[in-house]
Coordinates of C-alpha atoms in Angstrom, one line a residue:
M116 CA -9.7 137.6 94.2
R117 CA -6.3 135.6 93.3
Q118 CA -5.2 138.5 94.0
S119 CA -6.0 138.6 97.5
R120 CA -5.8 134.9 97.9
I121 CA -1.8 135.7 96.6
H122 CA -1.2 138.1 99.0
Q123 CA -2.9 136.1 101.6
T124 CA -0.8 133.1 100.5
E125 CA 2.7 134.8 100.7
S126 CA 1.4 136.9 103.7
R127 CA 1.6 133.7 105.7
S128 CA 4.4 132.5 104.7
A129 CA 6.0 135.5 105.8
L130 CA 5.2 134.2 109.3
A131 CA 5.4 130.2 108.8
R132 CA 9.3 131.8 107.1
F133 CA 9.7 134.0 110.6
A134 CA 8.7 131.2 112.8
A135 CA 11.8 129.2 110.9
K136 CA 13.9 131.6 112.2
A137 CA 12.5 132.1 115.3
N138 CA 13.7 128.1 116.6
P139 CA 16.8 129.0 117.1
A140 CA 15.8 132.4 118.8
V141 CA 13.6 130.0 121.2
W142 CA 16.5 127.9 122.1
P143 CA 16.7 129.5 125.1
I144 CA 13.8 128.3 126.2
F145 CA 14.0 124.7 125.7
I146 CA 17.0 124.5 127.1
F147 CA 16.1 126.1 129.9
L148 CA 12.8 123.7 130.1
A149 CA 15.4 120.9 130.0
L150 CA 18.0 122.6 132.8
F151 CA 15.6 124.0 134.6
I152 CA 11.8 121.3 134.9
I153 CA 13.4 118.2 132.9
F154 CA 16.8 117.7 134.5
P155 CA 15.5 117.8 137.8
F156 CA 12.5 115.5 137.3
I157 CA 15.8 112.3 136.1
K158 CA 18.6 113.0 138.5
L159 CA 15.8 112.7 140.9
F160 CA 14.4 109.4 139.6
Y161 CA 18.0 108.4 138.4
D162 CA 18.6 108.0 142.4
A163 CA 15.9 107.0 143.0
F164 CA 16.0 103.4 140.9
T165 CA 19.6 102.9 141.5
T166 CA 21.4 102.2 144.2
R167 CA 25.1 104.2 145.4
Q168 CA 27.0 102.5 143.6
G169 CA 24.9 103.0 140.1
A170 CA 23.4 99.7 140.0
F171 CA 19.7 99.7 138.9
T172 CA 17.1 98.4 141.3
L173 CA 13.8 98.1 142.3
Q174 CA 14.6 98.1 146.8
H175 CA 13.5 101.5 147.3
F176 CA 9.9 101.4 146.0
V177 CA 9.9 97.9 147.8
D178 CA 11.1 98.9 151.2
F179 CA 8.4 101.7 150.5
F180 CA 5.7 99.4 149.6
R181 CA 6.0 97.6 152.9
D182 CA 6.2 99.2 155.3
P183 CA 2.8 99.6 157.0
Y184 CA 3.8 102.8 158.0
Y185 CA 4.2 105.0 154.8
M186 CA 0.8 102.9 153.7
K187 CA -1.0 103.9 156.5
S188 CA 0.3 107.2 154.8
L189 CA -0.7 106.9 151.4
R190 CA -4.0 106.3 152.0
N191 CA -4.3 109.7 154.3
S192 CA -3.2 111.5 151.5
L193 CA -5.2 109.9 149.5
T194 CA -8.0 109.9 151.1
L195 CA -7.6 114.0 152.2
G196 CA -6.9 114.5 148.8
V197 CA -10.4 113.5 147.9
A198 CA -12.1 114.9 151.1
T199 CA -10.8 118.2 150.2
V200 CA -12.6 117.5 146.6
A201 CA -15.3 117.0 147.6
T202 CA -16.4 119.2 150.8
T203 CA -14.7 121.8 148.0
S204 CA -16.8 121.2 145.6
V205 CA -19.4 121.4 147.2
I206 CA -18.7 124.7 148.1
G207 CA -17.3 125.2 145.5
F208 CA -20.1 124.5 143.0
I209 CA -22.5 126.1 145.4
V210 CA -20.9 129.7 145.2
A211 CA -20.7 130.0 141.0
Y212 CA -23.1 129.2 140.9
V213 CA -25.3 131.8 142.8
L214 CA -22.7 134.2 141.8
V215 CA -22.8 134.0 137.5
R216 CA -27.2 133.2 137.5
Y217 CA -28.6 135.0 140.3
E218 CA -28.1 139.1 141.1
F219 CA -28.9 139.5 144.4
P220 CA -28.0 142.6 147.0
G221 CA -23.2 142.1 147.6
R222 CA -23.6 140.4 144.8
R223 CA -20.0 141.8 143.2
L224 CA -18.8 142.5 147.4
F225 CA -19.4 138.5 148.4
S226 CA -17.6 138.5 144.3
Y227 CA -14.4 139.5 145.6
L228 CA -15.0 137.9 149.1
T229 CA -15.1 134.9 148.1
V230 CA -12.0 135.0 146.3
V231 CA -9.5 136.5 148.8
P232 CA -9.2 133.3 150.8
I233 CA -6.8 131.6 147.8
V234 CA -4.6 134.6 148.8
M235 CA -3.6 133.2 152.7
P236 CA -1.0 130.4 152.7
P237 CA -2.3 127.2 154.5
L238 CA 0.5 127.4 157.2
V239 CA -0.4 131.0 158.0
G240 CA -4.6 130.7 157.7
V241 CA -3.8 127.0 160.6
M242 CA -1.9 129.8 162.8
G243 CA -4.9 131.9 162.6
F244 CA -7.5 129.0 163.0
I245 CA -5.5 127.7 166.7
F246 CA -5.5 131.5 167.5
I247 CA -9.5 131.3 167.3
L248 CA -10.9 127.9 167.4
G249 CA -7.3 127.0 169.9
R250 CA -7.7 124.4 172.3
A251 CA -6.8 128.3 174.1
G252 CA -8.5 130.3 171.9
T253 CA -11.3 133.1 171.9
L254 CA -13.7 130.7 171.2
N255 CA -13.2 128.3 174.1
V256 CA -12.5 131.1 176.4
I257 CA -15.8 132.4 175.8
L258 CA -17.4 128.9 176.4
M259 CA -15.2 128.4 179.7
D260 CA -15.0 131.8 181.5
Y261 CA -18.5 133.1 180.0
L262 CA -20.7 129.6 179.3
G263 CA -18.9 127.1 182.5
L264 CA -17.2 124.7 180.1
M265 CA -15.1 122.7 182.2
R266 CA -13.6 121.7 179.1
P267 CA -12.0 122.8 175.9
I268 CA -13.5 122.0 173.0
N269 CA -10.6 120.2 170.3
F270 CA -11.7 122.5 167.4
I271 CA -8.9 122.6 165.3
Y272 CA -6.4 119.5 166.6
G273 CA -6.7 116.5 164.4
W274 CA -8.7 115.6 160.8
H275 CA -11.6 117.8 161.4
G276 CA -9.6 120.8 161.0
L277 CA -7.9 120.0 158.7
L278 CA -10.3 119.2 156.5
L279 CA -12.4 122.6 158.0
V280 CA -8.7 123.8 156.9
E281 CA -7.9 123.3 153.3
T282 CA -11.5 123.6 152.4
L283 CA -12.1 127.3 153.8
H284 CA -9.0 127.6 151.7
L285 CA -9.6 125.7 148.3
F286 CA -12.5 126.6 147.4
P287 CA -12.2 129.0 145.3
L288 CA -10.2 127.0 142.6
I289 CA -13.7 124.7 141.9
S290 CA -15.5 128.4 142.0
L291 CA -13.0 129.8 140.0
N292 CA -12.8 127.6 137.4
V293 CA -16.5 126.1 137.4
V294 CA -17.7 130.0 137.1
D295 CA -15.6 130.0 133.4
A296 CA -17.4 126.5 132.8
L297 CA -20.8 129.0 133.9
G298 CA -20.2 131.8 131.4
K299 CA -19.9 130.2 128.8
I300 CA -23.3 127.6 129.0
D301 CA -25.0 128.0 125.5
A302 CA -29.1 129.8 127.6
S303 CA -30.3 127.7 124.8
L304 CA -29.8 124.8 126.3
E305 CA -31.0 125.0 129.6
E306 CA -34.3 126.3 127.4
A307 CA -35.1 122.7 125.3
A308 CA -33.5 120.5 128.3
E309 CA -37.2 123.0 129.8
S310 CA -39.4 123.3 128.0
V311 CA -38.7 119.5 127.7
G312 CA -39.9 119.2 131.4
S313 CA -36.5 118.6 133.1
V314 CA -36.6 122.2 135.1
G315 CA -34.9 123.4 138.4
L316 CA -32.9 120.8 140.5
R317 CA -33.3 118.1 137.8
K318 CA -31.9 120.6 134.9
T319 CA -29.2 121.2 136.9
L320 CA -28.4 118.1 137.0
D321 CA -28.7 116.5 133.5
V322 CA -27.1 119.5 131.9
T323 CA -25.5 122.5 134.4
I324 CA -23.7 120.2 136.3
P325 CA -22.4 118.3 133.2
L326 CA -21.6 121.0 131.1
T327 CA -18.7 122.4 133.6
T328 CA -17.2 119.0 133.6
P329 CA -13.8 121.3 132.1
G330 CA -14.1 123.6 134.7
F331 CA -14.5 121.4 137.1
V332 CA -12.1 118.6 136.1
T333 CA -9.1 121.4 136.1
G334 CA -10.5 122.7 139.3
A335 CA -10.6 119.3 141.4
L336 CA -7.4 118.2 140.0
L337 CA -5.9 121.5 141.3
V338 CA -7.4 121.0 144.9
F339 CA -6.7 117.2 144.9
I340 CA -2.7 117.5 144.1
W341 CA -2.6 121.1 146.4
A342 CA -4.1 118.8 149.3
F343 CA -1.6 115.9 148.8
A344 CA 0.9 117.6 148.5
D345 CA 0.5 120.0 151.8
F346 CA 3.2 119.2 154.6
A347 CA 3.0 122.2 156.7
T348 CA -0.6 122.3 157.9
P349 CA -1.3 118.2 159.2
L350 CA 2.3 119.4 160.9
V351 CA 0.5 121.9 162.6
V352 CA -2.4 120.2 163.4
G353 CA -0.7 117.5 165.4
L354 CA -0.4 114.7 162.5
Q355 CA 2.3 113.6 161.7
D356 CA 1.6 110.6 158.9
F357 CA 0.8 112.0 155.5
L358 CA 3.6 111.3 152.2
A359 CA 4.3 114.8 152.1
S360 CA 4.7 115.4 155.7
Q361 CA 7.8 112.8 155.9
A362 CA 8.9 113.1 152.3
Y363 CA 9.5 116.8 154.3
L364 CA 10.8 114.9 157.8
N365 CA 12.9 112.6 156.4
I366 CA 14.9 114.9 154.1
V367 CA 15.5 117.5 156.2
Q368 CA 17.4 115.4 158.2
F369 CA 20.7 114.8 157.8
I370 CA 22.1 111.2 159.9
D371 CA 19.9 108.9 158.8
K372 CA 20.4 107.4 154.9
R373 CA 18.1 105.5 154.9
L374 CA 15.1 108.0 155.4
F375 CA 16.8 109.9 153.1
Q376 CA 16.4 108.1 150.1
M377 CA 12.9 106.6 151.4
G378 CA 11.6 111.1 151.2
I379 CA 13.6 110.7 147.3
S380 CA 11.4 107.3 146.9
I381 CA 8.1 109.1 148.6
G382 CA 8.5 112.1 146.4
V383 CA 9.1 110.4 142.3
V384 CA 6.4 108.3 143.8
M385 CA 3.7 111.3 144.5
I386 CA 5.3 112.5 141.0
L387 CA 4.1 109.4 139.4
L388 CA 1.2 109.1 141.5
S389 CA 0.5 112.9 140.4
V390 CA 0.9 112.3 136.3
V391 CA -1.7 109.5 136.8
F392 CA -4.1 111.4 138.1
L393 CA -3.7 114.4 135.4
F394 CA -3.5 111.3 133.0
V395 CA -7.2 110.3 134.6
A396 CA -8.5 114.0 134.8
K397 CA -7.4 114.9 130.9
K398 CA -8.8 111.3 129.6
Y399 CA -11.8 111.9 131.5
V400 CA -12.0 115.4 130.2
S401 CA -12.0 113.5 126.9
L402 CA -14.6 111.4 126.7
R403 CA -17.4 113.8 125.8
D404 CA -17.5 116.5 123.7
Y405 CA -18.7 119.6 125.1
S406 CA -18.6 122.5 122.9
S407 CA -21.7 123.9 120.9
L408 CA -22.6 125.7 117.8
S409 CA -23.6 129.0 119.0
Y410 CA -23.6 130.7 122.1
R411 CA -25.7 133.1 123.6
P412 CA -25.1 133.6 128.0
V413 CA -26.9 132.7 130.7
E414 CA -28.5 135.6 131.8
R415 CA -29.5 136.3 135.6
R416 CA -32.4 135.9 137.9
I417 CA -33.5 138.2 140.6
L418 CA -34.1 136.1 143.8
R419 CA -37.2 135.9 144.7
G420 CA -38.9 134.0 148.0
L421 CA -36.7 132.9 150.8
A422 CA -33.8 132.4 148.5
R423 CA -33.0 135.9 149.0
F424 CA -32.9 136.3 152.7
A425 CA -30.8 132.3 152.1
V426 CA -28.2 132.3 149.8
P427 CA -26.7 136.2 150.8
A428 CA -26.9 133.9 154.3
F429 CA -25.3 131.7 153.4
L430 CA -22.7 133.6 151.4
T431 CA -22.0 135.6 154.8
I432 CA -21.7 132.7 156.7
L433 CA -19.0 131.1 154.5
T434 CA -17.3 134.6 154.7
V435 CA -17.1 134.3 158.0
L436 CA -15.7 131.5 158.0
A437 CA -13.1 132.2 156.4
F438 CA -12.2 135.0 157.3
I439 CA -11.7 133.4 160.8
P440 CA -7.4 132.7 160.1
Y441 CA -8.0 136.5 158.7
L442 CA -9.5 137.4 162.6
G443 CA -6.7 135.3 164.4
V444 CA -3.2 136.1 163.1
T445 CA -4.2 140.0 162.8
L446 CA -5.1 139.6 166.6
A447 CA -1.9 137.4 167.3
A448 CA 0.1 140.2 165.0
F449 CA -1.1 143.0 166.6
G450 CA -1.6 141.4 170.1
R451 CA 0.8 142.1 173.2
A452 CA 0.2 139.1 176.5
W453 CA -2.5 137.8 174.7
S454 CA -2.5 134.3 177.0
L455 CA -6.3 132.8 178.5
T456 CA -8.1 135.6 177.0
P457 CA -10.1 136.6 175.1
F458 CA -9.1 139.3 173.6
P459 CA -5.4 140.7 173.6
T460 CA -5.4 142.4 176.3
S461 CA -3.1 145.5 175.3
Y462 CA -1.4 145.7 171.2
T463 CA 1.1 147.3 170.1
L464 CA 3.1 147.3 166.7
H465 CA 6.4 145.9 168.0
H466 CA 6.2 142.8 166.6
F467 CA 5.8 144.9 162.8
N468 CA 9.0 146.5 163.8
R469 CA 10.8 143.6 164.5
V470 CA 9.6 141.8 161.1
I471 CA 10.3 145.1 159.1
V472 CA 13.5 146.8 160.8
E473 CA 14.9 144.8 162.9
T474 CA 15.1 141.3 160.1
P475 CA 13.4 143.1 156.8
K476 CA 15.7 140.2 154.9
Y477 CA 12.1 137.7 154.8
I478 CA 10.0 140.8 153.9
V479 CA 13.1 141.9 151.2
N480 CA 13.8 138.8 149.7
T481 CA 10.3 137.7 149.5
F482 CA 10.1 140.3 147.3
L483 CA 13.9 140.0 145.0
Y484 CA 12.9 136.2 144.5
C485 CA 9.5 136.5 142.8
G486 CA 9.7 139.5 141.5
L487 CA 13.1 137.8 139.5
A488 CA 10.3 135.1 139.1
V489 CA 8.1 136.7 137.5
I490 CA 10.1 138.5 135.1
L491 CA 11.2 135.0 134.1
C492 CA 7.6 133.9 134.0
I493 CA 7.3 136.2 131.3
V494 CA 10.4 135.7 129.8
V495 CA 10.5 131.8 129.4
G496 CA 6.1 131.9 129.3
V497 CA 5.8 134.7 127.0
P498 CA 8.0 132.9 124.1
V499 CA 6.2 129.7 125.0
A500 CA 2.8 130.6 124.3
W501 CA 3.5 132.1 121.1
I502 CA 4.9 128.6 120.3
L503 CA 1.4 126.9 121.6
A504 CA -1.0 129.8 120.1
R505 CA 1.2 130.1 116.3
T506 CA 3.8 128.4 114.9
K507 CA 3.4 124.7 114.3
M508 CA 6.5 122.9 115.5
R509 CA 7.1 120.1 116.0
T510 CA 7.4 120.2 119.6
R511 CA 3.8 122.2 121.1
G512 CA 2.3 119.1 122.0
F513 CA 6.0 117.9 124.4
L514 CA 5.2 121.7 125.5
D515 CA 1.6 121.6 125.8
S516 CA 2.1 118.8 128.2
L517 CA 5.2 120.2 130.1
I518 CA 3.5 122.7 130.9
T519 CA 0.3 121.1 132.1
L520 CA 2.2 118.9 134.5
V521 CA 4.4 121.3 136.5
L522 CA 0.7 122.2 137.4
A523 CA 0.4 119.3 138.7
L524 CA 3.5 118.1 140.4
P525 CA 3.6 118.4 143.5
G526 CA 6.0 121.6 144.9
T527 CA 7.6 119.1 148.3
A528 CA 8.6 117.6 144.8
L529 CA 10.1 120.0 143.2
G530 CA 11.6 120.5 146.6
I531 CA 13.6 116.9 146.7
A532 CA 14.1 117.2 142.9
Y533 CA 15.9 120.6 142.7
I534 CA 18.0 118.9 145.9
R535 CA 19.1 115.7 143.8
A536 CA 20.2 117.8 141.2
F537 CA 21.4 120.8 141.8
N538 CA 23.9 119.9 144.9
V539 CA 27.1 119.3 142.7
P540 CA 29.4 122.3 143.2
L541 CA 29.5 124.6 139.3
P542 CA 31.9 124.2 137.7
G543 CA 33.8 127.9 138.4
V544 CA 32.1 128.9 141.4
G545 CA 32.8 125.6 143.1
I546 CA 29.8 126.5 144.3
A547 CA 26.7 123.8 144.3
L548 CA 23.5 125.9 142.7
T549 CA 21.4 125.0 146.2
G550 CA 24.1 126.9 148.1
L551 CA 22.7 130.1 146.2
W552 CA 20.0 132.0 147.1
I553 CA 19.1 132.1 142.7
I554 CA 17.8 128.5 143.3
I555 CA 15.0 129.9 145.5
P556 CA 13.7 133.1 142.1
L557 CA 14.4 130.0 139.6
V558 CA 12.0 127.5 141.4
L559 CA 9.6 129.9 142.0
A560 CA 9.1 131.0 138.5
V561 CA 8.7 127.7 136.8
R562 CA 6.6 126.3 140.2
R563 CA 4.9 129.1 138.2
L564 CA 4.9 129.4 134.8
P565 CA 1.9 127.7 133.5
Y566 CA -0.4 130.8 135.2
T567 CA 1.7 133.6 133.2
V568 CA 1.9 130.9 130.4
R569 CA -2.1 129.7 130.8
S570 CA -2.8 133.9 130.8
T571 CA -1.5 135.0 127.8
Y572 CA -2.0 132.1 125.5
G573 CA -5.8 132.7 125.6
S574 CA -4.9 136.4 125.4
L575 CA -3.3 135.2 122.1
L576 CA -5.8 132.9 120.8
V577 CA -8.8 136.0 121.0
I578 CA -5.6 137.9 118.0
H579 CA -7.2 136.9 114.7
R580 CA -3.9 135.9 112.7
S581 CA -5.1 139.3 110.0
L582 CA -3.8 142.0 112.5
E583 CA -0.2 140.6 113.1
E584 CA -0.6 138.7 108.8
A585 CA -1.0 142.6 108.0
A586 CA 2.1 143.9 108.9
A587 CA 3.7 141.3 108.0
S588 CA 2.6 141.9 104.6
V589 CA 4.0 146.0 104.6
G590 CA 7.5 144.7 105.7
A591 CA 7.9 144.5 108.9
S592 CA 10.0 141.8 110.0
G593 CA 8.4 138.9 112.7
A594 CA 9.5 140.7 116.6
R595 CA 8.2 144.2 114.5
T596 CA 4.5 142.4 114.4
F597 CA 4.9 141.1 117.8
L598 CA 5.6 144.1 119.3
D599 CA 3.7 146.5 117.5
I600 CA 0.4 144.7 117.3
T601 CA 0.0 141.1 119.7
L602 CA 2.1 142.8 122.5
P603 CA 0.1 145.7 122.9
L604 CA -3.2 143.4 122.3
I605 CA -2.2 140.7 124.9
W606 CA -0.4 142.6 127.6
K607 CA -3.2 142.4 129.8
G608 CA -3.3 139.1 129.3
V609 CA 0.2 138.7 130.0
L610 CA -0.1 141.7 133.0
A611 CA -2.1 139.5 134.6
G612 CA -0.3 135.5 134.4
A613 CA 2.5 137.7 135.4
L614 CA 0.4 138.8 138.8
F615 CA -0.7 135.5 139.5
S616 CA 2.9 133.8 139.2
F617 CA 3.6 136.8 141.5
M618 CA 0.9 136.8 144.1
T619 CA 0.7 132.4 143.9
S620 CA 4.8 132.4 144.0
I621 CA 4.7 135.4 148.1
Q622 CA 2.3 131.8 149.3
E623 CA 4.3 128.8 148.1
S624 CA 6.6 127.0 151.2
A625 CA 6.8 123.3 150.0
A626 CA 9.2 123.5 147.9
T627 CA 11.3 126.8 149.6
I628 CA 11.5 125.9 152.5
L629 CA 12.7 122.4 151.4
L630 CA 15.7 124.3 149.5
A631 CA 16.0 127.5 151.5
I632 CA 19.2 129.3 152.8
P633 CA 20.6 129.8 155.7
G634 CA 20.2 134.6 155.6
W635 CA 18.1 133.6 152.5
E636 CA 15.1 133.4 153.7
T637 CA 11.4 133.6 152.7
M638 CA 8.3 135.0 154.7
T639 CA 6.9 131.6 154.3
V640 CA 9.8 130.1 155.1
G641 CA 10.2 133.6 158.6
I642 CA 7.0 131.9 159.7
F643 CA 7.6 128.3 159.5
A644 CA 10.5 129.5 161.4
F645 CA 9.2 131.7 164.0
Y646 CA 5.7 129.7 164.3
T647 CA 8.9 126.2 165.6
S648 CA 9.9 128.2 167.6
G649 CA 7.3 130.1 169.7
S650 CA 7.5 133.7 168.2
I651 CA 4.2 133.4 167.6
N652 CA 3.4 137.3 167.6
D653 CA 6.4 137.9 164.9
A654 CA 5.3 134.8 162.3
A655 CA 1.6 136.2 162.3
A656 CA 3.2 140.3 161.6
L657 CA 4.4 138.2 158.7
G658 CA 1.6 136.7 157.3
V659 CA 0.0 139.8 157.4
I660 CA 2.1 141.6 155.9
L661 CA 2.2 138.7 153.5
I662 CA -1.9 138.2 153.5
A663 CA -1.9 142.9 152.2
V664 CA -0.1 141.4 149.6
G665 CA -1.6 138.9 147.6
S666 CA -5.3 140.4 148.7
L667 CA -3.9 143.4 146.8
T668 CA -2.6 141.7 144.1
L669 CA -5.4 140.6 144.1
L670 CA -7.6 143.4 143.8
V671 CA -5.3 144.5 140.5
I672 CA -5.9 141.2 138.5
N673 CA -9.6 141.8 139.0
R674 CA -9.2 144.7 137.7
L675 CA -7.5 143.4 134.7
A676 CA -9.8 140.7 134.1
G677 CA -12.8 143.2 135.3
A678 CA -11.4 145.2 132.2
R679 CA -11.2 142.5 129.3
A680 CA -14.1 139.9 131.3
G681 CA -15.9 141.9 133.7
G682 CA -13.8 139.9 136.8
F683 CA -14.3 136.6 138.4
F684 CA -18.2 137.2 138.2
G685 CA -18.8 139.7 136.1

């Protein structure tokens, strides 16, 4: 026994020594995080709180809070965030609950289809809705031609259309997080509630929903930040008085310096609000203990009676609504001469020929940038996850907070921060980083780094340290132990996180549109440029390609997750 304890102590000491020796090896990681996360925001805050002469001032924020139009924009952005959280919470929780707790025909198919909306960028989604539900869209043409309607119905332009687009795009963020929490609820807790008379809806409200709070709050925060920071969708549906939209419009104009400074101030306001929301969310979750000593999964029940038809009907209607933009974008991408008719009168591959053969830069650039971003996510994210899970470094808490903060930061604010931080010529190069295409994969890597870190960290937590200690006890170095023992056990988690980083990178529009360099644009930038210039069919063709790549990536992630945990919904 004593020899065994001595052996374990020596093994742990070997790991501790490796951790200590590894500190210099992880310095490049800290330099990367300091240079591309901390420095841009320090520079942004410096510009927001100083005059052109470098003196401290609060005047920029006084101007912001005294301007009625910006106050209205702030209220509208907050209202949109709250309203989107409310609608996605109702839909997302119902979807997660029925897919996790009940068995019915088509459950596995619905489990995939209800996640697919997340692969469509909001910009592409709103385009698809306009093709079908716009004033000259398919539905209005049918109503006017066949039902005698005299004037088109406004389905999409305005607040109601904006909320519809955001809801149908973002509800999977709630369902994905709630399903994880639902799967961890011990069946004995609900059985105990039933034994004291709490059944049905009462049991769900008193026991089930409160136990999903951590997952729900995470999903709600992501939904709020996503809707709060989306600047393109409000502009497309004819709304400009939103904070993110004003930040974008003020930054991309280079004539009025006061408006440009206001764009910087709006970026800081968005960051500060995101930090406050993140702090409140973490504080609320930490008020209670949601863990249990034992775990026995809740068995799925067979749907009976009216619910047997109502649940598939609800999921079918939801899926049809969520796939309306897919139909619209696909018809527009293949259609020719589509005007004042329900559907295109003829079909062609010309638009795909244009974006694939004639101007392939959007697709090539997207794969190049997102591929490099994923490599950066792995190179930086895996060591960060290893530090969080395997070391006692004093910077662990700071690293954890920094990665979480990046997840909550608006892309618009990050793009503005990069413009301010990297607009000076690099030593020896003579060109600012904002003038080089490499800034795009850098900002994509930073934006999507948390996904790779969290996925790798989760895989490391389920690998018992005794396996690594056994390798260390026979003389294996720390690096050799990681390559021979740890990496083969966590590679699926690393790959799943990297693929999710890739899938969300190809959708990124907020930061990439702000940092776009002529000749080096991504697909989302190309879609925005084609749409605003009137080439909607070319924009739709790029959207179809983007959706196909995203759906394929999602399928691979689902297979990888399925190998470990039964897919998204088991």
